[in-house]
Structures are given as structure tokens and as C-alpha cells.
PDB file of C-alpha atoms in Angstrom:
ATOM      1  CA  MET L   1       4.781  11.208  31.840  1.00 45.00           C
ATOM      2  CA  ASN L   2       1.205  10.503  30.659  1.00 53.00           C
ATOM      3  CA  ASP L   3      -0.148   7.442  28.836  1.00 55.00           C
ATOM      4  CA  LEU L   4       0.056   9.199  25.460  1.00 56.00           C
ATOM      5  CA  SER L   5       3.749   9.935  25.782  1.00 70.00           C
ATOM      6  CA  HIS L   6       4.438   6.370  26.980  1.00 71.00           C
ATOM      7  CA  ARG L   7       2.693   4.848  23.965  1.00 72.00           C
ATOM      8  CA  ALA L   8       4.158   7.416  21.559  1.00 74.00           C
ATOM      9  CA  ARG L   9       7.632   6.522  22.802  1.00 79.00           C
ATOM     10  CA  TYR L  10       7.110   2.858  21.930  1.00 80.00           C
ATOM     11  CA  GLU L  11       5.560   3.752  18.577  1.00 79.00           C
ATOM     12  CA  ALA L  12       8.570   5.910  17.705  1.00 80.00           C
ATOM     13  CA  ARG L  13      10.907   3.024  18.492  1.00 83.00           C
ATOM     14  CA  LEU L  14       8.942   0.515  16.434  1.00 83.00           C
ATOM     15  CA  ASN L  15       8.597   2.976  13.545  1.00 83.00           C
ATOM     16  CA  ARG L  16      12.395   3.010  13.354  1.00 87.00           C
ATOM     17  CA  VAL L  17      12.249  -0.763  12.961  1.00 87.00           C
ATOM     18  CA  LEU L  18       9.658  -0.505  10.191  1.00 87.00           C
ATOM     19  CA  ASP L  19      11.718   2.112   8.369  1.00 87.00           C
ATOM     20  CA  HIS L  20      14.738  -0.197   8.525  1.00 89.00           C
ATOM     21  CA  ILE L  21      12.706  -3.162   7.226  1.00 89.00           C
ATOM     22  CA  TYR L  22      11.309  -1.178   4.288  1.00 88.00           C
ATOM     23  CA  ASP L  23      14.744   0.158   3.382  1.00 87.00           C
ATOM     24  CA  HIS L  24      16.572  -3.186   3.632  1.00 88.00           C
ATOM     25  CA  LEU L  25      14.217  -5.745   2.106  1.00 87.00           C
ATOM     26  CA  ASP L  26      17.052  -7.074  -0.068  1.00 85.00           C
ATOM     27  CA  GLU L  27      19.162  -7.910   2.967  1.00 84.00           C
ATOM     28  CA  PRO L  28      18.934 -10.568   5.688  1.00 83.00           C
ATOM     29  CA  LEU L  29      17.212  -9.014   8.691  1.00 81.00           C
ATOM     30  CA  ASP L  30      18.901  -9.784  11.988  1.00 82.00           C
ATOM     31  CA  ILE L  31      16.494  -9.902  14.949  1.00 81.00           C
ATOM     32  CA  ASP L  32      19.130  -8.654  17.410  1.00 83.00           C
ATOM     33  CA  ARG L  33      19.933  -5.737  15.094  1.00 86.00           C
ATOM     34  CA  LEU L  34      16.244  -4.812  14.948  1.00 86.00           C
ATOM     35  CA  ALA L  35      16.139  -4.903  18.736  1.00 85.00           C
ATOM     36  CA  GLU L  36      19.060  -2.450  18.811  1.00 87.00           C
ATOM     37  CA  ILE L  37      17.230  -0.141  16.407  1.00 86.00           C
ATOM     38  CA  ALA L  38      14.154  -0.308  18.646  1.00 85.00           C
ATOM     39  CA  CYS L  39      16.305   0.289  21.761  1.00 84.00           C
ATOM     40  CA  LEU L  40      14.405  -2.557  23.414  1.00 82.00           C
ATOM     41  CA  SER L  41      15.413  -5.861  24.966  1.00 82.00           C
ATOM     42  CA  PRO L  42      15.955  -8.635  22.391  1.00 79.00           C
ATOM     43  CA  TYR L  43      14.022 -10.921  24.733  1.00 77.00           C
ATOM     44  CA  HIS L  44      10.836  -8.850  24.602  1.00 78.00           C
ATOM     45  CA  TRP L  45      10.746  -6.346  21.744  1.00 81.00           C
ATOM     46  CA  HIS L  46       9.211  -8.701  19.149  1.00 79.00           C
ATOM     47  CA  ARG L  47       6.317  -9.432  21.523  1.00 83.00           C
ATOM     48  CA  ILE L  48       5.734  -5.690  21.873  1.00 82.00           C
ATOM     49  CA  TYR L  49       5.865  -5.371  18.093  1.00 82.00           C
ATOM     50  CA  GLN L  50       3.295  -8.126  17.577  1.00 84.00           C
ATOM     51  CA  ALA L  51       0.985  -6.711  20.226  1.00 81.00           C
ATOM     52  CA  MET L  52       1.090  -3.220  18.735  1.00 80.00           C
ATOM     53  CA  HIS L  53       1.124  -4.083  15.004  1.00 80.00           C
ATOM     54  CA  GLY L  54      -1.082  -7.161  14.905  1.00 82.00           C
ATOM     55  CA  GLU L  55       1.471  -9.426  13.208  1.00 85.00           C
ATOM     56  CA  THR L  56       4.921 -10.795  13.897  1.00 87.00           C
ATOM     57  CA  VAL L  57       8.049  -9.181  12.494  1.00 87.00           C
ATOM     58  CA  ALA L  58       8.556 -12.263  10.304  1.00 87.00           C
ATOM     59  CA  SER L  59       5.013 -11.864   8.923  1.00 89.00           C
ATOM     60  CA  THR L  60       5.663  -8.191   8.152  1.00 89.00           C
ATOM     61  CA  VAL L  61       8.887  -8.985   6.298  1.00 90.00           C
ATOM     62  CA  ARG L  62       7.309 -11.820   4.316  1.00 90.00           C
ATOM     63  CA  ARG L  63       4.252  -9.719   3.399  1.00 90.00           C
ATOM     64  CA  LEU L  64       6.349  -6.762   2.218  1.00 91.00           C
ATOM     65  CA  ARG L  65       8.771  -8.924   0.236  1.00 93.00           C
ATOM     66  CA  LEU L  66       5.963 -10.807  -1.502  1.00 93.00           C
ATOM     67  CA  HIS L  67       4.116  -7.532  -2.202  1.00 90.00           C
ATOM     68  CA  ARG L  68       7.252  -6.185  -3.858  1.00 92.00           C
ATOM     69  CA  ALA L  69       7.797  -9.472  -5.717  1.00 93.00           C
ATOM     70  CA  ALA L  70       4.279  -9.244  -7.157  1.00 92.00           C
ATOM     71  CA  GLY L  71       5.152  -5.749  -8.379  1.00 89.00           C
ATOM     72  CA  TYR L  72       8.266  -7.033 -10.123  1.00 91.00           C
ATOM     73  CA  LEU L  73       6.221  -9.768 -11.809  1.00 92.00           C
ATOM     74  CA  ALA L  74       3.301  -7.579 -12.863  1.00 88.00           C
ATOM     75  CA  ASN L  75       5.265  -4.536 -13.988  1.00 84.00           C
ATOM     76  CA  GLY L  76       8.638  -5.717 -15.215  1.00 85.00           C
ATOM     77  CA  SER L  77      10.707  -8.466 -16.799  1.00 88.00           C
ATOM     78  CA  LEU L  78      13.122  -9.289 -13.971  1.00 91.00           C
ATOM     79  CA  PRO L  79      13.883 -13.050 -14.028  1.00 94.00           C
ATOM     80  CA  ILE L  80      11.835 -14.972 -11.464  1.00 95.00           C
ATOM     81  CA  ALA L  81      14.973 -16.539  -9.983  1.00 94.00           C
ATOM     82  CA  GLU L  82      16.360 -13.066  -9.277  1.00 94.00           C
ATOM     83  CA  ILE L  83      13.051 -11.964  -7.738  1.00 94.00           C
ATOM     84  CA  ALA L  84      13.184 -15.007  -5.480  1.00 93.00           C
ATOM     85  CA  GLU L  85      16.717 -14.141  -4.380  1.00 91.00           C
ATOM     86  CA  ARG L  86      15.788 -10.503  -3.703  1.00 90.00           C
ATOM     87  CA  SER L  87      12.841 -11.738  -1.673  1.00 91.00           C
ATOM     88  CA  GLY L  88      15.104 -13.669   0.692  1.00 89.00           C
ATOM     89  CA  TYR L  89      14.450 -17.200  -0.579  1.00 90.00           C
ATOM     90  CA  SER L  90      17.300 -19.662  -0.916  1.00 87.00           C
ATOM     91  CA  SER L  91      15.608 -21.566  -3.737  1.00 91.00           C
ATOM     92  CA  LEU L  92      13.223 -20.818  -6.568  1.00 93.00           C
ATOM     93  CA  GLN L  93      11.082 -23.769  -5.496  1.00 93.00           C
ATOM     94  CA  SER L  94      10.594 -22.373  -1.992  1.00 93.00           C
ATOM     95  CA  PHE L  95       9.706 -18.923  -3.349  1.00 94.00           C
ATOM     96  CA  SER L  96       7.261 -20.375  -5.893  1.00 94.00           C
ATOM     97  CA  ARG L  97       5.567 -22.490  -3.236  1.00 94.00           C
ATOM     98  CA  THR L  98       5.131 -19.555  -0.857  1.00 93.00           C
ATOM     99  CA  PHE L  99       4.019 -17.181  -3.611  1.00 92.00           C
ATOM    100  CA  ARG L 100       1.412 -19.670  -4.804  1.00 93.00           C
ATOM    101  CA  THR L 101       0.069 -20.106  -1.269  1.00 92.00           C
ATOM    102  CA  VAL L 102      -0.386 -16.341  -0.840  1.00 91.00           C
ATOM    103  CA  PHE L 103      -1.399 -15.261  -4.378  1.00 89.00           C
ATOM    104  CA  GLY L 104      -3.221 -18.379  -5.540  1.00 89.00           C
ATOM    105  CA  MET L 105      -0.952 -19.118  -8.517  1.00 90.00           C
ATOM    106  CA  PRO L 106       2.778 -19.659  -9.143  1.00 93.00           C
ATOM    107  CA  PRO L 107       4.918 -16.652 -10.119  1.00 94.00           C
ATOM    108  CA  ALA L 108       5.166 -17.470 -13.842  1.00 93.00           C
ATOM    109  CA  GLN L 109       1.392 -17.808 -14.156  1.00 93.00           C
ATOM    110  CA  TYR L 110       0.856 -14.632 -12.143  1.00 91.00           C
ATOM    111  CA  ARG L 111       3.131 -12.702 -14.522  1.00 91.00           C
ATOM    112  CA  LYS L 112       0.975 -13.796 -17.480  1.00 87.00           C
ATOM    113  CA  GLN L 113      -2.497 -14.122 -15.944  1.00 84.00           C
ATOM    114  CA  GLY L 114      -2.600 -12.072 -12.723  1.00 82.00           C
ATOM    115  CA  THR L 115      -5.415  -9.567 -12.220  1.00 77.00           C
ATOM    116  CA  HIS L 116      -3.294  -6.945 -13.992  1.00 79.00           C
ATOM    117  CA  SER L 117      -3.843  -8.853 -17.269  1.00 76.00           C
ATOM    118  CA  ARG L 118      -7.571  -8.064 -17.312  1.00 74.00           C
ATOM    119  CA  PHE L 119      -6.704  -4.431 -18.087  1.00 76.00           C
ATOM    120  CA  ARG L 120      -5.083  -5.470 -21.367  1.00 66.00           C
ATOM    121  CA  PRO L 121      -8.170  -5.723 -23.622  1.00 56.00           C
ATOM    122  CA  ALA L 122      -6.220  -7.014 -26.600  1.00 49.00           C
ATOM    123  CA  GLN L 123      -5.359 -10.061 -24.510  1.00 48.00           C
ATOM    124  CA  SER L 124      -8.450 -10.382 -22.328  1.00 46.00           C
ATOM    125  CA  GLY L 125     -11.144  -9.534 -24.865  1.00 49.00           C
ATOM    126  CA  ASP L 126     -13.158  -7.930 -22.043  1.00 52.00           C
ATOM    127  CA  ASP L 127     -12.817  -4.263 -23.003  1.00 54.00           C
ATOM    128  CA  GLU L 128     -16.568  -3.589 -22.896  1.00 52.00           C
ATOM    129  CA  MET L 129     -16.934  -5.288 -19.522  1.00 49.00           C
ATOM    130  CA  VAL L 130     -14.069  -3.309 -18.001  1.00 59.00           C
ATOM    131  CA  MET L 131     -15.447  -0.042 -19.428  1.00 60.00           C
ATOM    132  CA  ARG L 132     -18.706  -0.637 -17.560  1.00 65.00           C
ATOM    133  CA  GLU L 133     -16.851  -1.043 -14.275  1.00 82.00           C
ATOM    134  CA  VAL L 134     -16.032   2.673 -14.141  1.00 91.00           C
ATOM    135  CA  VAL L 135     -18.810   4.587 -12.370  1.00 92.00           C
ATOM    136  CA  ILE L 136     -19.225   8.356 -12.134  1.00 95.00           C
ATOM    137  CA  ARG L 137     -19.751   9.355  -8.518  1.00 95.00           C
ATOM    138  CA  ASP L 138     -20.269  12.617  -6.650  1.00 96.00           C
ATOM    139  CA  VAL L 139     -17.703  12.616  -3.845  1.00 96.00           C
ATOM    140  CA  PRO L 140     -18.036  15.044  -0.908  1.00 96.00           C
ATOM    141  CA  ALA L 141     -15.007  17.138   0.011  1.00 96.00           C
ATOM    142  CA  MET L 142     -12.884  15.541   2.730  1.00 95.00           C
ATOM    143  CA  GLN L 143     -10.344  16.589   5.325  1.00 96.00           C
ATOM    144  CA  VAL L 144      -7.810  13.784   5.495  1.00 97.00           C
ATOM    145  CA  LEU L 145      -5.213  13.279   8.223  1.00 97.00           C
ATOM    146  CA  THR L 146      -2.033  12.555   6.303  1.00 97.00           C
ATOM    147  CA  ILE L 147       1.666  11.787   6.512  1.00 97.00           C
ATOM    148  CA  ASP L 148       3.824  12.675   3.499  1.00 97.00           C
ATOM    149  CA  HIS L 149       5.682  10.009   1.553  1.00 96.00           C
ATOM    150  CA  VAL L 150       8.381  10.625  -1.055  1.00 96.00           C
ATOM    151  CA  GLY L 151       9.627   7.718  -3.130  1.00 93.00           C
ATOM    152  CA  SER L 152       8.208   4.582  -4.707  1.00 91.00           C
ATOM    153  CA  TYR L 153       4.435   4.381  -4.467  1.00 92.00           C
ATOM    154  CA  MET L 154       4.925   0.689  -3.662  1.00 89.00           C
ATOM    155  CA  GLN L 155       6.482   1.784  -0.359  1.00 90.00           C
ATOM    156  CA  ILE L 156       3.743   4.146   0.843  1.00 93.00           C
ATOM    157  CA  GLY L 157       3.062   1.515   3.481  1.00 91.00           C
ATOM    158  CA  LYS L 158       5.887   3.120   5.490  1.00 90.00           C
ATOM    159  CA  ALA L 159       3.797   6.278   5.845  1.00 94.00           C
ATOM    160  CA  PHE L 160       0.616   4.323   6.572  1.00 94.00           C
ATOM    161  CA  ASP L 161       2.346   2.387   9.357  1.00 90.00           C
ATOM    162  CA  ALA L 162       3.609   5.639  10.887  1.00 91.00           C
ATOM    163  CA  LEU L 163       0.134   7.186  10.646  1.00 93.00           C
ATOM    164  CA  ILE L 164      -1.572   4.181  12.253  1.00 90.00           C
ATOM    165  CA  GLY L 165       0.996   4.305  15.060  1.00 86.00           C
ATOM    166  CA  TRP L 166       0.285   8.020  15.614  1.00 89.00           C
ATOM    167  CA  LEU L 167      -3.444   7.336  15.796  1.00 90.00           C
ATOM    168  CA  ALA L 168      -3.030   4.315  18.078  1.00 86.00           C
ATOM    169  CA  ALA L 169      -0.928   6.312  20.517  1.00 82.00           C
ATOM    170  CA  ARG L 170      -3.851   8.741  20.867  1.00 86.00           C
ATOM    171  CA  ASN L 171      -6.580   6.077  20.980  1.00 86.00           C
ATOM    172  CA  LEU L 172      -8.002   7.412  17.714  1.00 90.00           C
ATOM    173  CA  LEU L 173      -8.258   4.140  15.801  1.00 88.00           C
ATOM    174  CA  SER L 174     -11.879   3.576  14.829  1.00 87.00           C
ATOM    175  CA  PRO L 175     -13.826   0.996  12.797  1.00 88.00           C
ATOM    176  CA  GLU L 176     -15.435   3.951  10.980  1.00 91.00           C
ATOM    177  CA  MET L 177     -12.182   5.464   9.727  1.00 94.00           C
ATOM    178  CA  ARG L 178     -11.438   5.332   6.005  1.00 96.00           C
ATOM    179  CA  MET L 179      -7.983   4.687   4.552  1.00 97.00           C
ATOM    180  CA  ILE L 180      -6.981   7.069   1.756  1.00 97.00           C
ATOM    181  CA  GLY L 181      -3.858   7.359  -0.408  1.00 97.00           C
ATOM    182  CA  ILE L 182      -3.309  10.574  -2.401  1.00 97.00           C
ATOM    183  CA  TYR L 183      -0.946  10.457  -5.397  1.00 97.00           C
ATOM    184  CA  TYR L 184       0.463  13.606  -7.004  1.00 95.00           C
ATOM    185  CA  ASP L 185       2.929  12.499  -9.679  1.00 92.00           C
ATOM    186  CA  ASP L 186       2.970  10.347 -12.806  1.00 90.00           C
ATOM    187  CA  PRO L 187       5.500   7.503 -12.340  1.00 88.00           C
ATOM    188  CA  GLY L 188       6.031   7.577 -16.111  1.00 84.00           C
ATOM    189  CA  ILE L 189       7.646  11.029 -16.047  1.00 89.00           C
ATOM    190  CA  VAL L 190       8.802  11.561 -12.450  1.00 91.00           C
ATOM    191  CA  ALA L 191      11.785   9.673 -11.049  1.00 93.00           C
ATOM    192  CA  GLU L 192      10.752   7.009  -8.557  1.00 91.00           C
ATOM    193  CA  ALA L 193      12.777   8.588  -5.752  1.00 93.00           C
ATOM    194  CA  GLU L 194      10.902  11.885  -6.235  1.00 96.00           C
ATOM    195  CA  LEU L 195       7.302  10.634  -6.399  1.00 95.00           C
ATOM    196  CA  ARG L 196       5.051  12.519  -3.970  1.00 96.00           C
ATOM    197  CA  SER L 197       2.131  10.936  -2.144  1.00 97.00           C
ATOM    198  CA  LYS L 198       0.300  11.041   1.176  1.00 98.00           C
ATOM    199  CA  ALA L 199      -0.962   8.234   3.386  1.00 97.00           C
ATOM    200  CA  GLY L 200      -4.198   9.298   4.996  1.00 97.00           C
ATOM    201  CA  VAL L 201      -7.260   8.491   7.059  1.00 97.00           C
ATOM    202  CA  VAL L 202     -10.661  10.108   7.328  1.00 96.00           C
ATOM    203  CA  LEU L 203     -11.940   9.984  10.905  1.00 94.00           C
ATOM    204  CA  PRO L 204     -15.588  10.293  11.979  1.00 91.00           C
ATOM    205  CA  ASN L 205     -14.741  13.327  14.132  1.00 89.00           C
ATOM    206  CA  ALA L 206     -12.299  16.223  13.845  1.00 87.00           C
ATOM    207  CA  VAL L 207      -9.098  15.929  15.888  1.00 90.00           C
ATOM    208  CA  GLU L 208      -6.157  18.161  16.649  1.00 90.00           C
ATOM    209  CA  VAL L 209      -3.138  17.347  14.503  1.00 91.00           C
ATOM    210  CA  ALA L 210       0.555  17.596  15.262  1.00 88.00           C
ATOM    211  CA  ALA L 211       3.709  16.810  13.279  1.00 88.00           C
ATOM    212  CA  PRO L 212       4.365  14.605  11.407  1.00 91.00           C
ATOM    213  CA  VAL L 213       0.604  14.467  10.734  1.00 95.00           C
ATOM    214  CA  SER L 214      -1.131  17.248   8.808  1.00 95.00           C
ATOM    215  CA  SER L 215      -4.633  17.884   7.483  1.00 96.00           C
ATOM    216  CA  THR L 216      -5.050  17.658   3.695  1.00 97.00           C
ATOM    217  CA  HIS L 217      -8.113  18.837   1.779  1.00 96.00           C
ATOM    218  CA  VAL L 218      -9.489  16.560  -0.945  1.00 96.00           C
ATOM    219  CA  ARG L 219     -11.782  18.350  -3.372  1.00 95.00           C
ATOM    220  CA  GLY L 220     -15.387  17.347  -3.699  1.00 96.00           C
ATOM    221  CA  GLY L 221     -17.122  16.855  -7.032  1.00 96.00           C
ATOM    222  CA  ARG L 222     -17.446  14.282  -9.782  1.00 96.00           C
ATOM    223  CA  TYR L 223     -15.016  11.393  -9.887  1.00 97.00           C
ATOM    224  CA  ALA L 224     -14.560   8.411 -12.171  1.00 96.00           C
ATOM    225  CA  VAL L 225     -14.263   5.471  -9.797  1.00 96.00           C
ATOM    226  CA  LEU L 226     -12.753   2.129 -10.777  1.00 94.00           C
ATOM    227  CA  GLN L 227     -12.883  -0.598  -8.149  1.00 91.00           C
ATOM    228  CA  HIS L 228      -9.834  -2.841  -8.346  1.00 90.00           C
ATOM    229  CA  LYS L 229      -9.861  -6.314  -6.802  1.00 89.00           C
ATOM    230  CA  GLY L 230      -6.474  -7.903  -6.355  1.00 89.00           C
ATOM    231  CA  PRO L 231      -2.923  -7.149  -5.220  1.00 90.00           C
ATOM    232  CA  TYR L 232      -1.824  -3.518  -4.973  1.00 89.00           C
ATOM    233  CA  ALA L 233       1.068  -4.429  -7.268  1.00 86.00           C
ATOM    234  CA  ASP L 234      -1.400  -4.931 -10.134  1.00 85.00           C
ATOM    235  CA  MET L 235      -2.767  -1.408 -10.068  1.00 86.00           C
ATOM    236  CA  ALA L 236      -0.195   0.086 -12.432  1.00 87.00           C
ATOM    237  CA  ALA L 237      -1.994  -1.752 -15.247  1.00 86.00           C
ATOM    238  CA  ALA L 238      -5.351  -0.481 -13.965  1.00 88.00           C
ATOM    239  CA  TYR L 239      -4.075   3.108 -14.044  1.00 89.00           C
ATOM    240  CA  GLN L 240      -2.666   2.701 -17.530  1.00 87.00           C
ATOM    241  CA  TRP L 241      -6.033   1.402 -18.747  1.00 88.00           C
ATOM    242  CA  LEU L 242      -8.040   4.062 -16.876  1.00 90.00           C
ATOM    243  CA  TYR L 243      -6.071   6.927 -18.434  1.00 89.00           C
ATOM    244  CA  GLY L 244      -5.092   5.424 -21.767  1.00 84.00           C
ATOM    245  CA  GLU L 245      -8.330   3.612 -22.656  1.00 85.00           C
ATOM    246  CA  TRP L 246     -11.306   4.707 -20.566  1.00 88.00           C
ATOM    247  CA  LEU L 247     -10.620   8.442 -20.220  1.00 90.00           C
ATOM    248  CA  VAL L 248      -9.726   9.066 -23.859  1.00 85.00           C
ATOM    249  CA  GLN L 249     -12.791   7.141 -25.064  1.00 86.00           C
ATOM    250  CA  SER L 250     -15.191   8.804 -22.625  1.00 87.00           C
ATOM    251  CA  GLU L 251     -16.839  12.213 -22.774  1.00 87.00           C
ATOM    252  CA  HIS L 252     -14.963  13.346 -19.673  1.00 90.00           C
ATOM    253  CA  GLU L 253     -11.803  15.310 -18.911  1.00 93.00           C
ATOM    254  CA  ALA L 254      -9.595  14.979 -15.866  1.00 94.00           C
ATOM    255  CA  ALA L 255      -9.703  17.856 -13.374  1.00 94.00           C
ATOM    256  CA  ASP L 256      -6.618  19.703 -12.145  1.00 93.00           C
ATOM    257  CA  ALA L 257      -6.439  17.718  -8.905  1.00 94.00           C
ATOM    258  CA  PRO L 258      -4.646  14.566  -7.763  1.00 95.00           C
ATOM    259  CA  VAL L 259      -6.079  11.069  -7.959  1.00 96.00           C
ATOM    260  CA  PHE L 260      -6.759   9.270  -4.693  1.00 97.00           C
ATOM    261  CA  GLU L 261      -7.312   5.669  -3.684  1.00 97.00           C
ATOM    262  CA  GLU L 262      -9.560   4.330  -0.951  1.00 97.00           C
ATOM    263  CA  TYR L 263      -8.623   0.981   0.581  1.00 96.00           C
ATOM    264  CA  LEU L 264     -11.685  -1.027   1.566  1.00 95.00           C
ATOM    265  CA  ASN L 265      -9.944  -3.805   3.510  1.00 93.00           C
ATOM    266  CA  ASN L 266      -6.700  -4.481   5.353  1.00 90.00           C
ATOM    267  CA  PRO L 267      -3.675  -6.167   3.707  1.00 89.00           C
ATOM    268  CA  LYS L 268      -2.598  -7.569   7.080  1.00 86.00           C
ATOM    269  CA  ASP L 269      -5.630  -9.848   7.321  1.00 87.00           C
ATOM    270  CA  THR L 270      -6.833 -10.061   3.701  1.00 91.00           C
ATOM    271  CA  ALA L 271      -5.484 -12.319   0.956  1.00 89.00           C
ATOM    272  CA  PRO L 272      -3.911 -10.272  -1.863  1.00 90.00           C
ATOM    273  CA  SER L 273      -6.475 -11.606  -4.353  1.00 87.00           C
ATOM    274  CA  GLU L 274      -9.287 -10.218  -2.170  1.00 92.00           C
ATOM    275  CA  LEU L 275      -7.942  -6.706  -1.623  1.00 92.00           C
ATOM    276  CA  LEU L 276     -10.420  -4.033  -2.728  1.00 93.00           C
ATOM    277  CA  THR L 277      -9.269  -0.584  -3.813  1.00 95.00           C
ATOM    278  CA  GLU L 278     -11.256   2.264  -5.344  1.00 96.00           C
ATOM    279  CA  ILE L 279      -9.207   4.385  -7.740  1.00 96.00           C
ATOM    280  CA  CYS L 280     -10.838   7.840  -7.826  1.00 97.00           C
ATOM    281  CA  LEU L 281      -9.996  10.093 -10.771  1.00 96.00           C
ATOM    282  CA  PRO L 282     -11.285  13.706 -10.427  1.00 96.00           C
ATOM    283  CA  LEU L 283     -13.277  14.978 -13.387  1.00 96.00           C
ATOM    284  CA  ALA L 284     -13.640  18.530 -14.695  1.00 92.00           C
TER     285      ALA L 284
END
């Protein structure tokens, strides 16, 4: 058995753990149960996980739960106490303290004044400033290595984790690679469970692909590009503004092609308030 198959075997085991974490964020996560899912010794598996994923299992769970909590706050009206409970916190005070440490403000303030609020011109008064932030850019065509994701866009991280594992097993991780998310459906008209997207990377050199990875073509041409700074959970407001305000007031029309996002830094080592994402809308 060669080195690739050894590493791929471990990646497959840990991907099962990640799938379980993503699908059971509302439930207490038992370390011994995760070890069973990984088919690895409970004494050692979490060290393997940390070595291969760059963070502890506890850090992964906390990051994903807080990411989802920010989405609840930015995009819905769920009571904060219920969000805290769903996020695994025994008290609202503990949740608020942790959320403030990570996001820079307590949950109630984030709901009212998070970065998503800047895309509500009636409240922010910065409509002209936001309009100027959209730039028209010529984007070259790209071949993107992708893994399909079906379901909530907030959970596309499952596909990204699987893709990074596939690349790592083949020693293909590179500082030059670009992280791309491709989104096909409108969450306003397509049921969340049926939303189609792809987690992708652009590598500096062509490589041979094998399931579950495929090669996806992204059209070249003119794009309207809005750079978003802040948590991924806030981007629903950015999309609503980009389509409902900027596009209809501009001289442009959207092309018959999906929007894509490019992620300019890594959520594992970047504070949510510092995350940079380019939303790229294809233009006719």
C-alpha cells in the first residue's frame, strides 16, 4: 500500500467524523462516539485529527456552532436564548461572552449592527459608498477542482473539508491555490435541502482528478465584484443588496451563469470580522 492510499484512508475516516459533526451540531458530541466513527483508538484519534486539520475537534465544533449562530442572528428572528441552547451553551451569559470574544460584539448588538447591517441603506445611510464598492472586472475562464454540495449554503464547509483532505492526501496543497465556491440556486425560491453548490480550488498546475472530485468550468468575461469583509453568515444581506439595489440601478444585466465566491483568507486562523470574500456576479 503506497503513501497516498495510507493518507487517503485516514482522510476518509476523519471525513466521516466531520460529516457527523456538521449533521449533529444541535447535539452533545461524545468524543468516544467520534472515535468509533473514525474507527481509530480513542486515545489517539483526536491527535491525528489535530495534526491533519490544523485545529482540535473542540475548536472545529465551536467554530461551526458560532458560525451557524451568527447566521441565525443576521438572517432570522430566533430568540438569542434558543440560539445559545442550539449552540451547546448551558447559559445565555456563557454564549454571549464567547460570541463577543470571537465576533467583537455581543449577540444582540451583532443582530442590529453586524456587518450585514451596512447593506441596508435605509438604516446605514451609506448607499452611495456601498455602490462604489462594486467593481467591474474581466475574469479569465477557470478550471476549478470541485466537490458537489447539496443543502444549506451555510454548510458548504463539509464539501470544502472533504476537498482539502483529498488534496492533502495527494500532496497538492499549495500556497498559490485559490478557494472558490460556486452557487447555482436562489435560496429565496429553492428549498434549503435542495440548494446546489460546489466547493472548489484553482491550482497553479493541472492535475488528474478522481471521484468525488471533478473539474468544473467557470466562464470568463465581465463580472461585478463586491468584496465583503466580515462573517460568512452576513453575506445573505450582501447578496440581497447586490441584486436588489446595485444591479437594478446599474446599466448591467446578469449573465446566464452562476455566481461564485472567492475566499481570500482562512476561517480557521482568521477572526470572523476579518474574513474577506469576493462575490462575483457574471454580467451579460
